[in-house]
XYZ file of C-alpha atoms in Angstrom:
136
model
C 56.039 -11.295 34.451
C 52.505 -11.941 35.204
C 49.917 -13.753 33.056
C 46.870 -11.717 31.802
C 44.650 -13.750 34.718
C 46.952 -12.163 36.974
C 46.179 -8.531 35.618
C 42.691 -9.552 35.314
C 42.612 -10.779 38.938
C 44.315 -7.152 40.298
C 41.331 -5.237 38.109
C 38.912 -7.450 39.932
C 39.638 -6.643 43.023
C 40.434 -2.965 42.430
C 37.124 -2.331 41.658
C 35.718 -4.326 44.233
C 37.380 -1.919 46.781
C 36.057 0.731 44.619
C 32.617 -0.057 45.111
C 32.940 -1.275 48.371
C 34.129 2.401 49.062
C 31.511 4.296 46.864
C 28.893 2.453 49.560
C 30.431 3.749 52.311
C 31.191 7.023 51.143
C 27.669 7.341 49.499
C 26.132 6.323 53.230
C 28.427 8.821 55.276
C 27.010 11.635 52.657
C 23.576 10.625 53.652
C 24.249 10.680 57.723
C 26.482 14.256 56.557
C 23.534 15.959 55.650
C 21.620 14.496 58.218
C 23.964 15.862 60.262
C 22.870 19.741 59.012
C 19.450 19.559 59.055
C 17.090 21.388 60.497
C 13.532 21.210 62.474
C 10.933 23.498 61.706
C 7.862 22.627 63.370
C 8.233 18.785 63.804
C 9.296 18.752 60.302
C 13.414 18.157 59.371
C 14.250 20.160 56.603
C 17.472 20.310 54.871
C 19.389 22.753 53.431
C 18.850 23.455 49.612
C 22.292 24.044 48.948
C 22.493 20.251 50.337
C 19.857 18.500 48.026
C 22.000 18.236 45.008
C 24.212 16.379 46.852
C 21.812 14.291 48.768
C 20.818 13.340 45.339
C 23.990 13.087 43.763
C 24.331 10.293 46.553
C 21.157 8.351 45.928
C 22.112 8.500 42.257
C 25.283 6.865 42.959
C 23.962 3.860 44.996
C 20.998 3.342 43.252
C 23.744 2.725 40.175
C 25.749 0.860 42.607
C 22.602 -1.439 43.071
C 22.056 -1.741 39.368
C 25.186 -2.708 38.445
C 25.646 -5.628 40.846
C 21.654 -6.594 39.514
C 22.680 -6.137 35.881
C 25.912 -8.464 36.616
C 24.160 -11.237 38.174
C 21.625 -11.051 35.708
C 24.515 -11.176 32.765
C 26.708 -13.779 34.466
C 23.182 -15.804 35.417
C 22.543 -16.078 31.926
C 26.136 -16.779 30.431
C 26.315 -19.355 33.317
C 22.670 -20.548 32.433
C 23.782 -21.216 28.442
C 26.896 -22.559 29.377
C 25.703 -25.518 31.919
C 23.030 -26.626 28.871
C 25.573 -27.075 26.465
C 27.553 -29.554 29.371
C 24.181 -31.126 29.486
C 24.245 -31.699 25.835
C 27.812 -32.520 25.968
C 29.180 -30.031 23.491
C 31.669 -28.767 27.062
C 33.365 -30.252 29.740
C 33.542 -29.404 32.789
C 37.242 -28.725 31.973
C 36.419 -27.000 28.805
C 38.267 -23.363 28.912
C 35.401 -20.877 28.220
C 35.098 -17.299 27.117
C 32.709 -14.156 27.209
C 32.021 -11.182 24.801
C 33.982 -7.770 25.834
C 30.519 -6.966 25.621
C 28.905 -8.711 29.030
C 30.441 -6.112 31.251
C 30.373 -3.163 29.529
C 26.983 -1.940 30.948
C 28.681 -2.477 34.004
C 31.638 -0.486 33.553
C 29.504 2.207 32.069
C 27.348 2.291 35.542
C 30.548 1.816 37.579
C 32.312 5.194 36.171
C 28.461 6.923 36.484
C 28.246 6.118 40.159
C 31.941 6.791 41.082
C 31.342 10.286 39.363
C 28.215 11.094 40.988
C 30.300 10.388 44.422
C 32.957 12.586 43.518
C 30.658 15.496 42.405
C 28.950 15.133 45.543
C 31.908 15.592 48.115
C 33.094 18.459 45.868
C 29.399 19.760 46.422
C 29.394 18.861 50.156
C 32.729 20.622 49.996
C 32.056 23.341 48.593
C 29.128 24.013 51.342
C 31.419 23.111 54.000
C 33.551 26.237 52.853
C 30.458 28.160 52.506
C 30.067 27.790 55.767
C 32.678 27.894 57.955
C 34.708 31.256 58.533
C 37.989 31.162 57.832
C 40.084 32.944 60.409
């Protein structure tokens, strides 16, 4: 049976891939709707039934972006705290540390907002695909 590391370790890199696949997602969303636009007089215009999900997308990666920010910020400052109390000797370098629940939990909270802006805008970009196309 594995140890809770272990469990921790498979989380970790679950949601990794998870954001790692939001990005690209997001990205081919972007060059999707670039994909339908139009030029009007030296001007590209895009459909309006293809802004929500344009901004859906930007949503998603601009949370994507904060999230990362806010965790290297957090872990900065836990790492930051941590390394003066070596230098006062109250740790080790062996010393077995631990976090509040609480460090991540902004994190988490952006990480479920920008996976659910994704998924509302493929079932957006969906639904105009369907819109679209006739169905023979």
């Amino acid at each position: 049976m594995p140890v809770l590391d272990k469990f921790r370790q498979y989380h970790y890199d679950a949601t990794v891939k998870v954001s790692d696949n939001t990005r690209t997602l997001a990205l081919s969303a972007v060059g999707i709707v670039w994909l339908f636009k139009n030029q009007n007089g030296g001007v590209y215009e895009i459909p309006n039934d293809l802004l929500v999900p344009l901004i859906l997308v930007v949503i998603a990666l601009a949370l994507d972006f904060g999230q990362h920010v806010y965790r290297s910020i957090a872990w900065h400052i836990k790492f930051r705290i941590e390394e003066k109390r070596l230098g006062k000797k109250e740790i080790t370098e062996e010393t077995e540390l631990y976090a509040s629940k609480w460090i991540n939990t902004f994190a988490y909270v952006v990480f479920y907002g920008k996976v659910l802006c994704l998924v509302a805008a493929y079932c957006s970009l969906l639904s105009y695909f369907s819109s679209m196309v006739n169905w023979v």
